[in-house]
Amino acid sequence: MSTKKYSPPASYEVNLYKKFDHGEFEVGNVSVTYSLRCNSYEIVVAYSDIDKYGPLLYDVALEVAGDQGLVPDRDEVSMDAEKVWKYYLGRRYDISVKPIKSAACGTPRGFFPDGKEKFGRFGWSNWVYYQTQGTPMTDRLLALNKISFKG
């Protein structure tokens, strides 16, 4: 499991910054809250203005969640977010998963190009995800002044 280096409050945000010619601007954000129904942290809002930064924000959120773990948004999951969770589940050696034990946690829904909603068919959504290698990404981005936390 991850270290207890970060002690997030009940809700926190991770903001990612990038330097441009006219200054430094926020290019992504992920908001996380502790879910009593899931007994873990849950991503509730995430966005990135630049491709490929979304997974980076998820990595930081996962590291900061620590031993409490992180679950996908239980209300709605985008196609891009679904790809991240599937990648975590099938290809990341440094991430472990445990089944969600609470039926109250529910299953997220996703919106797909054909306009149909799908409920309950997401094998990747039924897990709590844990970072097992400490907080290397968070530590590095903090040292570079590229992220900030609100909470």
mmCIF file of N, CA, C and O in Angstrom, residues 35-83:
data_model
loop_
_atom_site.group_PDB
_atom_site.id
_atom_site.type_symbol
_atom_site.label_atom_id
_atom_site.label_comp_id
_atom_site.label_asym_id
_atom_site.label_seq_id
_atom_site.Cartn_x
_atom_site.Cartn_y
_atom_site.Cartn_z
ATOM 1 N N SER A 35 -15.957 8.995 0.134
ATOM 2 C CA SER A 35 -17.283 8.423 -0.037
ATOM 3 C C SER A 35 -17.569 7.437 1.090
ATOM 4 O O SER A 35 -16.944 6.382 1.174
ATOM 5 N N LEU A 36 -18.503 7.787 1.944
ATOM 6 C CA LEU A 36 -18.901 6.877 3.020
ATOM 7 C C LEU A 36 -19.542 5.616 2.455
ATOM 8 O O LEU A 36 -19.345 4.523 2.989
ATOM 9 N N ARG A 37 -20.265 5.752 1.353
ATOM 10 C CA ARG A 37 -20.928 4.577 0.784
ATOM 11 C C ARG A 37 -19.940 3.591 0.171
ATOM 12 O O ARG A 37 -20.219 2.407 0.073
ATOM 13 N N CYS A 38 -18.767 4.086 -0.259
ATOM 14 C CA CYS A 38 -17.753 3.210 -0.860
ATOM 15 C C CYS A 38 -16.589 2.916 0.095
ATOM 16 O O CYS A 38 -15.735 2.094 -0.207
ATOM 17 N N ASN A 39 -16.520 3.625 1.199
ATOM 18 C CA ASN A 39 -15.409 3.488 2.156
ATOM 19 C C ASN A 39 -14.058 3.728 1.504
ATOM 20 O O ASN A 39 -13.078 3.034 1.780
ATOM 21 N N SER A 40 -14.003 4.710 0.623
ATOM 22 C CA SER A 40 -12.760 5.089 -0.043
ATOM 23 C C SER A 40 -12.964 6.481 -0.635
ATOM 24 O O SER A 40 -14.057 7.031 -0.589
ATOM 25 N N TYR A 41 -11.893 7.019 -1.202
ATOM 26 C CA TYR A 41 -12.022 8.286 -1.923
ATOM 27 C C TYR A 41 -12.618 8.019 -3.296
ATOM 28 O O TYR A 41 -12.429 6.953 -3.866
ATOM 29 N N GLU A 42 -13.330 9.016 -3.807
ATOM 30 C CA GLU A 42 -13.993 8.901 -5.101
ATOM 31 C C GLU A 42 -13.706 10.146 -5.927
ATOM 32 O O GLU A 42 -13.807 11.260 -5.425
ATOM 33 N N ILE A 43 -13.341 9.941 -7.178
ATOM 34 C CA ILE A 43 -13.174 11.079 -8.081
ATOM 35 C C ILE A 43 -14.570 11.592 -8.424
ATOM 36 O O ILE A 43 -15.435 10.814 -8.825
ATOM 37 N N VAL A 44 -14.784 12.889 -8.237
ATOM 38 C CA VAL A 44 -16.102 13.448 -8.539
ATOM 39 C C VAL A 44 -16.078 14.378 -9.747
ATOM 40 O O VAL A 44 -17.083 14.507 -10.431
ATOM 41 N N VAL A 45 -14.969 15.023 -10.011
ATOM 42 C CA VAL A 45 -14.825 15.878 -11.189
ATOM 43 C C VAL A 45 -13.370 15.813 -11.633
ATOM 44 O O VAL A 45 -12.466 15.867 -10.802
ATOM 45 N N ALA A 46 -13.161 15.708 -12.935
ATOM 46 C CA ALA A 46 -11.794 15.736 -13.455
ATOM 47 C C ALA A 46 -11.818 16.360 -14.846
ATOM 48 O O ALA A 46 -12.742 16.120 -15.618
ATOM 49 N N TYR A 47 -10.822 17.170 -15.125
ATOM 50 C CA TYR A 47 -10.696 17.712 -16.478
ATOM 51 C C TYR A 47 -9.230 18.014 -16.743
ATOM 52 O O TYR A 47 -8.429 18.195 -15.839
ATOM 53 N N SER A 48 -8.908 18.052 -18.011
ATOM 54 C CA SER A 48 -7.572 18.436 -18.442
ATOM 55 C C SER A 48 -7.704 19.174 -19.767
ATOM 56 O O SER A 48 -8.374 18.694 -20.677
ATOM 57 N N ASP A 49 -7.077 20.345 -19.851
ATOM 58 C CA ASP A 49 -7.108 21.120 -21.089
ATOM 59 C C ASP A 49 -6.125 20.589 -22.124
ATOM 60 O O ASP A 49 -6.186 20.968 -23.284
ATOM 61 N N ILE A 50 -5.213 19.767 -21.699
ATOM 62 C CA ILE A 50 -4.176 19.255 -22.598
ATOM 63 C C ILE A 50 -4.225 17.731 -22.573
ATOM 64 O O ILE A 50 -4.265 17.114 -21.505
ATOM 65 N N ASP A 51 -4.246 17.117 -23.764
ATOM 66 C CA ASP A 51 -4.276 15.659 -23.850
ATOM 67 C C ASP A 51 -3.145 15.044 -23.046
ATOM 68 O O ASP A 51 -2.048 15.601 -22.951
ATOM 69 N N LYS A 52 -3.436 13.915 -22.478
ATOM 70 C CA LYS A 52 -2.491 13.083 -21.734
ATOM 71 C C LYS A 52 -2.234 13.556 -20.310
ATOM 72 O O LYS A 52 -1.509 12.911 -19.576
ATOM 73 N N TYR A 53 -2.778 14.679 -19.899
ATOM 74 C CA TYR A 53 -2.588 15.122 -18.516
ATOM 75 C C TYR A 53 -3.626 14.531 -17.580
ATOM 76 O O TYR A 53 -3.432 14.505 -16.380
ATOM 77 N N GLY A 54 -4.748 14.063 -18.112
ATOM 78 C CA GLY A 54 -5.776 13.448 -17.278
ATOM 79 C C GLY A 54 -5.238 12.272 -16.477
ATOM 80 O O GLY A 54 -5.412 12.214 -15.251
ATOM 81 N N PRO A 55 -4.558 11.310 -17.127
ATOM 82 C CA PRO A 55 -4.000 10.190 -16.371
ATOM 83 C C PRO A 55 -2.984 10.628 -15.310
ATOM 84 O O PRO A 55 -2.917 10.035 -14.232
ATOM 85 N N LEU A 56 -2.233 11.668 -15.594
ATOM 86 C CA LEU A 56 -1.281 12.197 -14.621
ATOM 87 C C LEU A 56 -2.018 12.691 -13.374
ATOM 88 O O LEU A 56 -1.619 12.406 -12.244
ATOM 89 N N LEU A 57 -3.115 13.402 -13.579
ATOM 90 C CA LEU A 57 -3.915 13.878 -12.452
ATOM 91 C C LEU A 57 -4.507 12.713 -11.666
ATOM 92 O O LEU A 57 -4.547 12.740 -10.430
ATOM 93 N N TYR A 58 -4.947 11.683 -12.353
ATOM 94 C CA TYR A 58 -5.468 10.491 -11.675
ATOM 95 C C TYR A 58 -4.370 9.827 -10.846
ATOM 96 O O TYR A 58 -4.612 9.364 -9.745
ATOM 97 N N ASP A 59 -3.157 9.768 -11.394
ATOM 98 C CA ASP A 59 -2.039 9.182 -10.642
ATOM 99 C C ASP A 59 -1.809 9.914 -9.331
ATOM 100 O O ASP A 59 -1.610 9.293 -8.282
ATOM 101 N N VAL A 60 -1.822 11.242 -9.377
ATOM 102 C CA VAL A 60 -1.621 12.034 -8.164
ATOM 103 C C VAL A 60 -2.768 11.805 -7.185
ATOM 104 O O VAL A 60 -2.551 11.584 -5.993
ATOM 105 N N ALA A 61 -3.994 11.834 -7.680
ATOM 106 C CA ALA A 61 -5.149 11.596 -6.806
ATOM 107 C C ALA A 61 -5.055 10.228 -6.137
ATOM 108 O O ALA A 61 -5.366 10.081 -4.956
ATOM 109 N N LEU A 62 -4.588 9.243 -6.881
ATOM 110 C CA LEU A 62 -4.430 7.889 -6.357
ATOM 111 C C LEU A 62 -3.350 7.836 -5.281
ATOM 112 O O LEU A 62 -3.528 7.220 -4.231
ATOM 113 N N GLU A 63 -2.236 8.496 -5.534
ATOM 114 C CA GLU A 63 -1.158 8.522 -4.545
ATOM 115 C C GLU A 63 -1.603 9.203 -3.257
ATOM 116 O O GLU A 63 -1.324 8.724 -2.162
ATOM 117 N N VAL A 64 -2.291 10.321 -3.386
ATOM 118 C CA VAL A 64 -2.702 11.089 -2.210
ATOM 119 C C VAL A 64 -3.774 10.341 -1.418
ATOM 120 O O VAL A 64 -3.809 10.417 -0.193
ATOM 121 N N ALA A 65 -4.637 9.606 -2.093
ATOM 122 C CA ALA A 65 -5.684 8.840 -1.391
ATOM 123 C C ALA A 65 -5.090 7.817 -0.441
ATOM 124 O O ALA A 65 -5.713 7.443 0.554
ATOM 125 N N GLY A 66 -3.878 7.371 -0.733
ATOM 126 C CA GLY A 66 -3.167 6.480 0.173
ATOM 127 C C GLY A 66 -3.897 5.181 0.460
ATOM 128 O O GLY A 66 -4.496 4.575 -0.421
ATOM 129 N N ASP A 67 -3.860 4.778 1.713
ATOM 130 C CA ASP A 67 -4.427 3.497 2.124
ATOM 131 C C ASP A 67 -5.945 3.440 2.037
ATOM 132 O O ASP A 67 -6.524 2.368 2.135
ATOM 133 N N GLN A 68 -6.589 4.585 1.866
ATOM 134 C CA GLN A 68 -8.045 4.597 1.721
ATOM 135 C C GLN A 68 -8.474 4.174 0.317
ATOM 136 O O GLN A 68 -9.598 3.761 0.099
ATOM 137 N N GLY A 69 -7.586 4.316 -0.652
ATOM 138 C CA GLY A 69 -7.891 3.910 -2.010
ATOM 139 C C GLY A 69 -8.767 4.916 -2.746
ATOM 140 O O GLY A 69 -9.216 5.914 -2.179
ATOM 141 N N LEU A 70 -8.982 4.640 -4.013
ATOM 142 C CA LEU A 70 -9.712 5.542 -4.893
ATOM 143 C C LEU A 70 -10.629 4.720 -5.800
ATOM 144 O O LEU A 70 -10.217 3.685 -6.320
ATOM 145 N N VAL A 71 -11.863 5.196 -5.962
ATOM 146 C CA VAL A 71 -12.806 4.545 -6.876
ATOM 147 C C VAL A 71 -13.214 5.536 -7.959
ATOM 148 O O VAL A 71 -13.151 6.743 -7.757
ATOM 149 N N PRO A 72 -13.661 5.014 -9.110
ATOM 150 C CA PRO A 72 -14.163 5.905 -10.160
ATOM 151 C C PRO A 72 -15.411 6.647 -9.690
ATOM 152 O O PRO A 72 -16.133 6.186 -8.799
ATOM 153 N N ASP A 73 -15.669 7.774 -10.321
ATOM 154 C CA ASP A 73 -16.888 8.538 -10.077
ATOM 155 C C ASP A 73 -18.079 7.589 -10.165
ATOM 156 O O ASP A 73 -18.195 6.812 -11.101
ATOM 157 N N ARG A 74 -18.961 7.620 -9.194
ATOM 158 C CA ARG A 74 -20.102 6.715 -9.172
ATOM 159 C C ARG A 74 -21.305 7.264 -9.936
ATOM 160 O O ARG A 74 -22.302 6.580 -10.097
ATOM 161 N N ASP A 75 -21.224 8.501 -10.405
ATOM 162 C CA ASP A 75 -22.351 9.091 -11.119
ATOM 163 C C ASP A 75 -22.181 9.025 -12.634
ATOM 164 O O ASP A 75 -23.105 8.683 -13.349
ATOM 165 N N GLU A 76 -21.001 9.382 -13.118
ATOM 166 C CA GLU A 76 -20.785 9.391 -14.566
ATOM 167 C C GLU A 76 -19.299 9.273 -14.855
ATOM 168 O O GLU A 76 -18.483 9.909 -14.201
ATOM 169 N N VAL A 77 -18.959 8.463 -15.833
ATOM 170 C CA VAL A 77 -17.565 8.258 -16.221
ATOM 171 C C VAL A 77 -17.437 8.494 -17.714
ATOM 172 O O VAL A 77 -18.165 7.893 -18.501
ATOM 173 N N SER A 78 -16.515 9.375 -18.104
ATOM 174 C CA SER A 78 -16.305 9.641 -19.525
ATOM 175 C C SER A 78 -15.553 8.479 -20.176
ATOM 176 O O SER A 78 -14.968 7.633 -19.490
ATOM 177 N N MET A 79 -15.552 8.472 -21.484
ATOM 178 C CA MET A 79 -14.809 7.434 -22.200
ATOM 179 C C MET A 79 -13.312 7.528 -21.911
ATOM 180 O O MET A 79 -12.645 6.512 -21.766
ATOM 181 N N ASP A 80 -12.794 8.759 -21.813
ATOM 182 C CA ASP A 80 -11.372 8.925 -21.506
ATOM 183 C C ASP A 80 -11.048 8.387 -20.117
ATOM 184 O O ASP A 80 -10.029 7.722 -19.916
ATOM 185 N N ALA A 81 -11.918 8.682 -19.150
ATOM 186 C CA ALA A 81 -11.689 8.193 -17.783
ATOM 187 C C ALA A 81 -11.778 6.666 -17.740
ATOM 188 O O ALA A 81 -10.984 6.012 -17.058
ATOM 189 N N GLU A 82 -12.716 6.106 -18.473
ATOM 190 C CA GLU A 82 -12.847 4.647 -18.507
ATOM 191 C C GLU A 82 -11.553 4.009 -18.997
ATOM 192 O O GLU A 82 -11.103 2.991 -18.457
ATOM 193 N N LYS A 83 -10.917 4.603 -19.986
ATOM 194 C CA LYS A 83 -9.648 4.073 -20.500
ATOM 195 C C LYS A 83 -8.571 4.065 -19.418
ATOM 196 O O LYS A 83 -7.779 3.128 -19.321
#
